[in-house]
XYZ file of C-alpha atoms in Angstrom:
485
model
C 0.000 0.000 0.000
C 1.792 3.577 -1.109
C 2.121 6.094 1.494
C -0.792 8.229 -0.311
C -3.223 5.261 -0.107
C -2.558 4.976 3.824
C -3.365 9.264 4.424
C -6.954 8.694 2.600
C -7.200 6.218 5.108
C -6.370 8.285 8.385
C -9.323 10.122 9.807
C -6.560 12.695 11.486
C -5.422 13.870 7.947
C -8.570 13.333 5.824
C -10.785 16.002 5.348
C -14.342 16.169 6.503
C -16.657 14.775 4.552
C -19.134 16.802 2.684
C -22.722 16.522 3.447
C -24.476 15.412 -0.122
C -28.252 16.618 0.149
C -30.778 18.142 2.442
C -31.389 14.781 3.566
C -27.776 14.283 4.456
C -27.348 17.567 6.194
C -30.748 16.897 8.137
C -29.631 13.934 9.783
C -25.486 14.870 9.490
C -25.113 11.247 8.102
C -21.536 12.548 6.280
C -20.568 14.270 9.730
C -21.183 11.013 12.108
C -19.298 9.132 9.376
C -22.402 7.077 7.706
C -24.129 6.673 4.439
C -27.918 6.560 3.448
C -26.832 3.332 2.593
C -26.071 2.151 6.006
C -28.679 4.033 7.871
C -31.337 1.750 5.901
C -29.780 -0.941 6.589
C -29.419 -0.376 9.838
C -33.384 0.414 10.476
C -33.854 -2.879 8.889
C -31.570 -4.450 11.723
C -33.292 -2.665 14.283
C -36.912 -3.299 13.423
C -36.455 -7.024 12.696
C -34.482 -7.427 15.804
C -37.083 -5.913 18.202
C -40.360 -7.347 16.211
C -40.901 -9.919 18.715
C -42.494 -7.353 20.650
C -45.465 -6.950 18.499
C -46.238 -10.833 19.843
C -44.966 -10.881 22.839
C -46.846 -7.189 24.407
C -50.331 -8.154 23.401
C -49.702 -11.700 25.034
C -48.432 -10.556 28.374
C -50.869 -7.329 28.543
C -54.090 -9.741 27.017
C -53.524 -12.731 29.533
C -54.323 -10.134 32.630
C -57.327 -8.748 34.008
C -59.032 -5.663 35.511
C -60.616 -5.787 38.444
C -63.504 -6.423 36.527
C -62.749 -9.060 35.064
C -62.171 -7.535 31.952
C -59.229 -8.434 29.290
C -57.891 -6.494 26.515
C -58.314 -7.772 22.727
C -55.113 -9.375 21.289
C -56.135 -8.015 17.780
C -56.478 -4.537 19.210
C -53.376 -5.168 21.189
C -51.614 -5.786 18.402
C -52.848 -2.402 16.676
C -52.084 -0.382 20.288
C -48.479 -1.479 20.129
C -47.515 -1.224 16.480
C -49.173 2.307 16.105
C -47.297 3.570 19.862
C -43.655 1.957 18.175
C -44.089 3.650 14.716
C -45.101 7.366 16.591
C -42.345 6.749 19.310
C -39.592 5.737 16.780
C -40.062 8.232 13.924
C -40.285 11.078 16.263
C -36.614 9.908 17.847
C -35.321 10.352 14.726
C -36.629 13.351 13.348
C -36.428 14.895 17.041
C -34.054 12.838 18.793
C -31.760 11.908 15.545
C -30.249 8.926 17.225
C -30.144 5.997 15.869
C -32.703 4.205 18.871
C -36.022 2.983 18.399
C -38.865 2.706 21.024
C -41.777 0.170 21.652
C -43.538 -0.947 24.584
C -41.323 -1.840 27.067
C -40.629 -5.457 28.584
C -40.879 -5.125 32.560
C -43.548 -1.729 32.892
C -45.966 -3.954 30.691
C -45.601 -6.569 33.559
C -46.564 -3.921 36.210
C -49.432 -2.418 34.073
C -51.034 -6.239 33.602
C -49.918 -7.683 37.085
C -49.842 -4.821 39.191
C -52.359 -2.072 38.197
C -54.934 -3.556 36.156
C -56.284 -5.975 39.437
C -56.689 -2.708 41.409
C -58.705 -1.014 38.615
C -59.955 -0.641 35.137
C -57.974 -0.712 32.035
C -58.420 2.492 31.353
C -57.607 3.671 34.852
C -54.632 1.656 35.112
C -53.512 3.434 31.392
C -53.791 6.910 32.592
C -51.454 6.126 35.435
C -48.856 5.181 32.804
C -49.878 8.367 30.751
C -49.184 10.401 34.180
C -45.747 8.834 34.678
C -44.963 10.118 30.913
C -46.110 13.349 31.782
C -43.610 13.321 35.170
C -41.094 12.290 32.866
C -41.587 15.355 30.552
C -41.393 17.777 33.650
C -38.824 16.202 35.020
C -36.468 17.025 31.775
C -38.151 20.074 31.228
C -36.902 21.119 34.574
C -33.383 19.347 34.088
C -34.195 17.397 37.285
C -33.961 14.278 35.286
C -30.531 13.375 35.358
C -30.605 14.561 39.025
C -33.081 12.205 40.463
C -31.093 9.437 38.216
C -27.762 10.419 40.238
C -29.676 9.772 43.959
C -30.145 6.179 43.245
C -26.831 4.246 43.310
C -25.749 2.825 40.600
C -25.772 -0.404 42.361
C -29.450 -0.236 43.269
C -30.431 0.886 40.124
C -28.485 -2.484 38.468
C -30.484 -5.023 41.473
C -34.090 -3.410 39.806
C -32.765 -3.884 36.260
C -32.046 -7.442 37.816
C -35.331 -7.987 39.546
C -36.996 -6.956 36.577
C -35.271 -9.492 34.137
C -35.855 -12.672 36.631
C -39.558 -10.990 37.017
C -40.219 -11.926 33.137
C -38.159 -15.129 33.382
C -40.757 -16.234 35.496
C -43.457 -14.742 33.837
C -42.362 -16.570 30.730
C -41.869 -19.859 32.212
C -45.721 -19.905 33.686
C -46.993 -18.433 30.533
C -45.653 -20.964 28.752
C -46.899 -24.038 31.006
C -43.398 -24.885 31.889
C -44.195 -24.117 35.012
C -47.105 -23.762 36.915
C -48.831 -22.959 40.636
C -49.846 -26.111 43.036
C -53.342 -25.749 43.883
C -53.996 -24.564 47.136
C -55.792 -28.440 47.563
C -52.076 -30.033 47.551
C -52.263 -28.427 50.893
C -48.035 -27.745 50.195
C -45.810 -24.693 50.900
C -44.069 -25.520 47.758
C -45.780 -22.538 45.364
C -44.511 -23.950 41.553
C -44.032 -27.171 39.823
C -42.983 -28.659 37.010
C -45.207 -28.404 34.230
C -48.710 -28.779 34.886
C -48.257 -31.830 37.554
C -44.517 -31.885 38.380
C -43.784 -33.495 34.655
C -43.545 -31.595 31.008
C -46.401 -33.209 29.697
C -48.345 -31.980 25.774
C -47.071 -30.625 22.760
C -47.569 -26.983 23.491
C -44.590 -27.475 26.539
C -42.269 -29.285 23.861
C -43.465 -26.505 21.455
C -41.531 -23.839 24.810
C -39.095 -26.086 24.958
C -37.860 -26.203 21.523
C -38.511 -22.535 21.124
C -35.950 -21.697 24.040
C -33.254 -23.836 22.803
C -33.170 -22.786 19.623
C -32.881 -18.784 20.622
C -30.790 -19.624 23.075
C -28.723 -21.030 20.325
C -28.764 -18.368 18.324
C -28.016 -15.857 20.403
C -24.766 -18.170 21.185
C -24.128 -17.878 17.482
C -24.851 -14.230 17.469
C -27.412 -14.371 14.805
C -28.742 -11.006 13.795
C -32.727 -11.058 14.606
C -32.309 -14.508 17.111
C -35.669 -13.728 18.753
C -37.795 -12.998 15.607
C -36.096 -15.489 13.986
C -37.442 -18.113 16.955
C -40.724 -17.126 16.720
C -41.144 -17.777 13.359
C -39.811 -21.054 13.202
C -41.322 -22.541 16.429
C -45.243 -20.744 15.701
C -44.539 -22.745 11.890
C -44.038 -25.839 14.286
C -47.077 -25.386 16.493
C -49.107 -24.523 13.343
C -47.763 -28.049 11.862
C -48.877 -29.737 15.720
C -51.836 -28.638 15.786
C -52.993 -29.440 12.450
C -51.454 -33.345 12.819
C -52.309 -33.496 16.580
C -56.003 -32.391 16.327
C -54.995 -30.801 19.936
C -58.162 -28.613 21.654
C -57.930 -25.147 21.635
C -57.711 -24.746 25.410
C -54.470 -26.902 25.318
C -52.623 -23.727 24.182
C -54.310 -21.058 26.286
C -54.903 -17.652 25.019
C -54.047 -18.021 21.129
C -54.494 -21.020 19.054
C -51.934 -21.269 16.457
C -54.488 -20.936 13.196
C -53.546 -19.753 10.093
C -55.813 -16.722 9.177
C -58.074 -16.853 6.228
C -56.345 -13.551 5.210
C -52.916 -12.265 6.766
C -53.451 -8.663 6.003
C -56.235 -7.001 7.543
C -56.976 -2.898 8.319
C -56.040 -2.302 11.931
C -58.255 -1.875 14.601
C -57.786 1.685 16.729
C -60.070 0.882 19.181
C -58.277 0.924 22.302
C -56.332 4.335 21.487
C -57.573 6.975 23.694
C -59.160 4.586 26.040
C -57.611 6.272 29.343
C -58.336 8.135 32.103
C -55.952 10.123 34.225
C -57.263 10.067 37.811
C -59.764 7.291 38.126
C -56.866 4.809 39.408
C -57.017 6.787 42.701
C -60.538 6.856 43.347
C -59.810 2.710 43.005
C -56.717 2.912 44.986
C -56.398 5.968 47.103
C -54.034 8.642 46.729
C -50.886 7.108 48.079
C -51.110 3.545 46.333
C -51.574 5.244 43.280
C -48.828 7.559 43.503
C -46.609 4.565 44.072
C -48.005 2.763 41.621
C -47.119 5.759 38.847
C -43.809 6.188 40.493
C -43.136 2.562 40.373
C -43.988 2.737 36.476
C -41.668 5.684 36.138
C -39.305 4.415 37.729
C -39.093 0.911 35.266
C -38.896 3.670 32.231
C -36.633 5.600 33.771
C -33.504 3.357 34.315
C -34.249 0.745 31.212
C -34.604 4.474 28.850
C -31.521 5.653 30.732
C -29.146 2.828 30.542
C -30.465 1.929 27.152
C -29.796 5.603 25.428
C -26.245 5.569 27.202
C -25.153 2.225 25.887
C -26.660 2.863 22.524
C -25.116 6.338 22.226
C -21.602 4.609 23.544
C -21.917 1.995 20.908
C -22.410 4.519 18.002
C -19.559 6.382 19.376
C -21.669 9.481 19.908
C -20.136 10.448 23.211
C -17.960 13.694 23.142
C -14.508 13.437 24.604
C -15.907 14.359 27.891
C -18.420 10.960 27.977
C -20.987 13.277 27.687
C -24.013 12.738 25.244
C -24.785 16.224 23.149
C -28.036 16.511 22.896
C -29.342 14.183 25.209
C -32.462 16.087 26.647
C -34.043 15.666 22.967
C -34.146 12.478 23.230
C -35.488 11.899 27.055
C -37.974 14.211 26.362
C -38.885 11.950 23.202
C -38.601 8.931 25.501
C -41.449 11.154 28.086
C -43.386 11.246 24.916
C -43.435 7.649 24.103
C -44.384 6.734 27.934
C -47.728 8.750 27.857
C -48.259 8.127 23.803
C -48.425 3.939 25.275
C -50.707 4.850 27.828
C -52.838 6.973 25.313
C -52.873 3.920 23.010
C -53.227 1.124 25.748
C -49.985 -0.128 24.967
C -48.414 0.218 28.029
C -45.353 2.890 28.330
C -42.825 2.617 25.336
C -39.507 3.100 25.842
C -35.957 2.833 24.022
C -35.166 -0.675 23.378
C -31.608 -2.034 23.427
C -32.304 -4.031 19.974
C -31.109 -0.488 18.728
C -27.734 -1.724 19.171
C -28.739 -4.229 16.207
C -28.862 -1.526 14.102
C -25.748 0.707 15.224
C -23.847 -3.188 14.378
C -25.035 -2.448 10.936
C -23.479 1.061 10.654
C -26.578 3.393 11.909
C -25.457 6.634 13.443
C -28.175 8.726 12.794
C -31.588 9.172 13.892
C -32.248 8.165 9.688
C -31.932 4.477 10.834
C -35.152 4.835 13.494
C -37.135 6.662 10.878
C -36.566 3.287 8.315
C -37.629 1.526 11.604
C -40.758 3.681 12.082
C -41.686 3.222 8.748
C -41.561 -0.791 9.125
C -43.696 -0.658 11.884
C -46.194 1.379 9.985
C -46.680 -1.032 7.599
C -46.681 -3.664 10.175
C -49.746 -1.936 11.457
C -51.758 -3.656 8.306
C -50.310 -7.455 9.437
C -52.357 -8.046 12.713
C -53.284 -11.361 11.675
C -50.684 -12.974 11.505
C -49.589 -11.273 14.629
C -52.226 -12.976 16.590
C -51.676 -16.276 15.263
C -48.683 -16.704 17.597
C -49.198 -18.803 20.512
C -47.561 -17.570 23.863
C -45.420 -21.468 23.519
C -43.414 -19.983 20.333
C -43.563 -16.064 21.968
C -42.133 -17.319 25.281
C -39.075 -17.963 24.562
C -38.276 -14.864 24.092
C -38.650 -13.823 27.956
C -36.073 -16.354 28.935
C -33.780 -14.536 26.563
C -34.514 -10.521 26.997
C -34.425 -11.731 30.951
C -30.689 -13.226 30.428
C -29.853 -10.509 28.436
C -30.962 -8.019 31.130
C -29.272 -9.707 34.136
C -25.622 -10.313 32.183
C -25.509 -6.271 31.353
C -26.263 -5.761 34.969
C -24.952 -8.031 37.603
C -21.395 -7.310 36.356
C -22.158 -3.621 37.471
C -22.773 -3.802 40.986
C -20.246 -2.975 43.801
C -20.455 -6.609 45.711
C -17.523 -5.357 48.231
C -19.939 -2.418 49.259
C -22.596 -4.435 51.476
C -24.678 -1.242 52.122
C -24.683 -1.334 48.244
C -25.101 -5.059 47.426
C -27.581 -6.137 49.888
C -30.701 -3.792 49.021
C -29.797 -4.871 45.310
C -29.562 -8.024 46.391
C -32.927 -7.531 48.108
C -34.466 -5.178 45.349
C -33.347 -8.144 42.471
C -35.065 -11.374 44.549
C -38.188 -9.598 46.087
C -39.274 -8.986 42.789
C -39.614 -12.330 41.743
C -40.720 -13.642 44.877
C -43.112 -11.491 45.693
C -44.443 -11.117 42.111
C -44.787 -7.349 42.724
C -41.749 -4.846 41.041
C -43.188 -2.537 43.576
C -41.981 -4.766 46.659
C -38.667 -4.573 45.085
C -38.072 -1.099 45.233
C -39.359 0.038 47.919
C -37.392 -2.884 50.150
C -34.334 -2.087 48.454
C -35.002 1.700 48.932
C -35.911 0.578 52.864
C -32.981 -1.243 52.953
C -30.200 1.065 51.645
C -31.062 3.854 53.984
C -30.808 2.014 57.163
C -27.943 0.194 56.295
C -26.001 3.278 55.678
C -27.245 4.472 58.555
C -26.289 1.942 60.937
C -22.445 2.276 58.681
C -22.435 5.402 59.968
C -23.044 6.351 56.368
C -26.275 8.358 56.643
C -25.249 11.508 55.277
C -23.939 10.266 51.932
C -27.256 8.975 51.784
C -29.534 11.441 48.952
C -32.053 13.511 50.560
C -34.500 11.977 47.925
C -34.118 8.043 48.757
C -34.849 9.440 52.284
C -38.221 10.619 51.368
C -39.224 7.755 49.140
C -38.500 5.216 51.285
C -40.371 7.299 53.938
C -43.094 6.915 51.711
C -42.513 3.158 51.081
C -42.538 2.849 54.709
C -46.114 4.608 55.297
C -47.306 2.428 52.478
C -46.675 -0.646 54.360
C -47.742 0.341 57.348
C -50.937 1.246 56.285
C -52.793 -2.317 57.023
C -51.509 -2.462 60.390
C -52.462 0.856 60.883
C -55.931 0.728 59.590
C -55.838 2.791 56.513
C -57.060 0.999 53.309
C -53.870 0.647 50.871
C-alpha cells in the first residue's frame, strides 16, 4: 500500500466529509461518518431485531385482568403497540436523531397487567402510565432528570434492572406451562411445579421447549434477529402440531396457532384513547396510586436511561468528555413515548436495546429509526398474523430478553460495598418472589437507607431516597395501621 493510499485512510489527515443533500445535512449522516446506505440498513436491523415485541406485548398485557374481570383484545393489542412503536420511533429520529427505536417496554408492561390492572380498570390503570410520561416530561423540562437518576446508586439501580429481568423469566416460564402454581388443595408450601403436575407433559410445553433452545442457540451464534427469527420457526411448528395433533384449543391457552383466512387485515384503533388520568385513585387511594405511577416511572426511567447511554456509547456518539450532546431531545422523546403507550393502551414505550442491532449495521443517525418507524407502519396492516402466535413460540423470548438483562447488569454492581449489594440483592429477589416490582423497590429503597445508617453512612445517603423510602414505609404500614392501601 503507497504512502498516499494509507493518508486517505487516516481520519486525522482526511478532510471532513461533505454533506451530499438536504437529507444528508438533516440527519449529518456525512458528519457522524455514515451513508444513506447504512442508515437503511441499519433500520432494517433494528426493526427485525425488536419485532418480537409486536407478539410478545399483546400476550403478556391480554392474559391479565381488571378488576372487573375484563381483558384487553389481542387483535387490538396488536394495533395499540404497532401504532405507539411507529409514533415513538419516527419522532426519535426526526427529534431525537439517534439511531434508537422505542416500543412498549418489557418489565412496565408486567406492572401495568400484574400490578395495576387488578386494582382497577384498564383504562384507569392506562392513565397512570400516561401520568408517569407526563412526570417524565417535567422532570427534563426542569433538568431534574438526570438529578433524580444520580440519587439512586448505581448499584441499586443495576439489582431493579435485575429484579426486573428474573420478574419476566418467570413470567415466561408460567406463561408458557413450563411451570405452573400447586393448587392450594395439595395443601403444600411448595408454590410452583414442574409443568402442569410436576412433569412436562403436551405438545404446546415441547413446542416452549424447543422454542428456548433454539434462541438460546442463536443468540450463542450471534445471529442477527435470534428472537424474531425463533418465533417464526417454532409458531410454523405449532401450526404443523396442531394441524397433525387435532390438539383442543384450550391446550394452548390464550391463542391457538391458526392460520388466518387472510394475513393482512386494516387495523383496529379501538383501544387508542381509552384512558383516564385520575380514576386509578378513586380505586386505589391517593398514596397507592402515587406509588403505583412512580413505580412505572421508575421501570422507564432506568431501562430508557441505561439503554440511550449504551446505545449512544456503541455509536460512538459520546464527546470526549463521555458526555451525550443533545441528550435532553431524546429523554424528552422517551417522556413522549411513555404517555403516547398509555394513550394507546400499549403500556409505556420506551428505548429498546435491539437499537444496538442496528448501530452493528453502521446506523449513526436518527435516519436508521425513521426506516424503523416506517416498518412498523406497515406492520400496522399485518395483525393477523400477529395474533396467530401462541404464547409457547412467543415465550421464549422472555427467557432470553431476561438473560440478556441480568448479564448487562450483575457485572455492574459494587459486591464489596454491602450497604450497596444487599438492598440490590434484596431489590433483584423480592421482585420475583413477591411477584410485585413494587416490593422490590421500595425494600431495596428501605434497605439502603438504614444500612447506611447503621455504617455510619447516613449523610452520603440522597435527601431523595430518604423521602421515598419514607413513603414506602407509610405504604406498608398502612394495614396495620388501619388505613385501606
Amino acid at each position: 500500500m503507497s504512502p498516499s493510499a494509507t493518508a486517505q485512510v487516516d481520519p486525522e489527515q482526511s478532510p471532513a466529509p461533505q454533506p451530499h443533500g438536504a437529507l444528508d445535512r438533516f440527519f449529518k449522516i456525512s458528519e457522524r461518518g455514515s451513508s444513506v446506505a447504512r442508515e437503511v440498513r441499519g433500520g432494517f436491523a433494528t426493526f427485525f431485531a425488536m419485532a418480537y415485541i409486536i407478539v410478545l406485548n399483546p400476550i403478556i398485557l391480554g392474559s391479565a385482568k381488571d378488576m372487573y374481570g375484563h381483558q384487553l383484545d389481542s387483535g387490538q393489542l396488536v394495533t395499540a403497540t404497532v401504532l405507539t412503536a411507529a409514533f415513538s420511533t419516527l419522532l426519535m429520529g426526526v427529534i431525537g436523531n439517534v439511531p434508537i427505536a422505542l416500543a412498549a417496554g418489557l418489565g412496565v408492561n408486567t406492572v401495568v397487567a400484574l400490578q395495576l390492572a387488578p386494582r382497577m380498570s384498564w383504562p384507569d390503570a392506562m392513565g397512570m402510565v400516561v401520568l408517569a410520561g407526563i412526570v417524565v416530561m417535567l422532570l427534563v423540562a426542569t433538568g431534574l432528570r438526570e438529578r433524580v437518576m444520580a440519587a439512586v446508586p448505581r448499584s441499586i439501580r443495576k439489582g431493579i434492572s435485575i429484579g426486573i429481568g428474573l420478574f419476566i423469566l418467570l413470567i415466561g416460564l408460567v406463561d408458557s406451562g413450563f411451570v405452573s402454581r400447586i393448587p392450594d388443595v395439595a395443601q403444600t408450601t411448595v408454590p410452583l411445579q414442574l409443568g402442569g403436575d410436576g412433569h412436562l407433559n403436551g405438545w404446546p410445553v415441547l413446542v416452549f421447549v424447543l422454542g428456548a433452545l433454539l434462541t438460546l442457540a442463536l443468540l450463542v451464534r450471534k445471529v442477527p434477529g435470534a428472537i424474531l427469527i425463533s418465533i417464526i420457526v417454532m409458531t410454523v411448528v405449532a401450526l404443523v402440531i396442531d394441524a397433525v395433533a387435532d390438539l383442543p384449543a384450550a391446550s394452548w391457552g390464550l391463542t391457538v396457532p391458526q392460520w388466518p383466512g387472510n394475513p393482512v387485515a386494516s387495523p383496529d384503533f379501538s383501544l387508542v384513547g381509552q384512558f383516564s388520568l385520575f380514576g386509578g385513585f378513586h380505586k386505589v387511594g391517593v398514596l397507592t396510586g402515587v406509588l403505583f405511577v412512580f413505580t412505572v416511572l421508575l421501570s422507564c426511567f432506568f431501562d430508557a436511561m441505561g439503554t440511550i447511554l449504551g446505545v449512544g456509547d456503541e455509536a460512538e456518539l459520546m464527546d470526549e468528555k463521555g458526555n451525550f450532546p443533545g441528550i435532553n431531545k431524546v429523554l424528552l422523546v422517551d417522556g413522549v413515548a411513555v404517555a403516547a403507550g398509555g394513550a394507546s393502551s400499549s403500556s409505556a414505550a420506551t428505548c429498546f436495546v435491539e437499537s444496538t442491532a442496528g448501530v452493528g449495521e453502521g446506523a449513526r443517525t436518527g435516519l436508521a429509526s425513521v426506516v424503523s418507524g416506517l416498518l412498523f407502519t406497515v406492520a400496522l396492516f399485518l395483525t393477523p398474523l400477529a395474533t396467530m402466535v401462541p404464547s409457547q413460540a412467543a415465550t421464549p423470548a422472555l427467557l432470553a430478553v431476561g438473560f440478556l438483562i441480568i448479564s448487562g447488569a450483575v457485572r455492574d454492581i459494587d459486591w464489596s460495598d454491602y450497604t450497596l449489594a444487599i438492598p440490590a440483592f434484596l431489590a433483584m429477589v423480592m421482585m420475583p418472589f413477591t411477584y410485585s416490582i413494587t416490593n422490590g423497590i421500595g425494600i431495596g429503597f428501605i434497605a439502603f437507607c438504614v444500612l447506611r445508617l447503621a455504617a455510619g453512612r447516613g449523610r452520603s445517603v440522597p435527601v431523595a431516597m430518604y423521602v421515598v423510602s419514607a413513603v414506602f414505609v407509610f405504604y406498608y404500614a398502612m394495614p396495620a395501621l388501619g388505613l385501606t392501601s
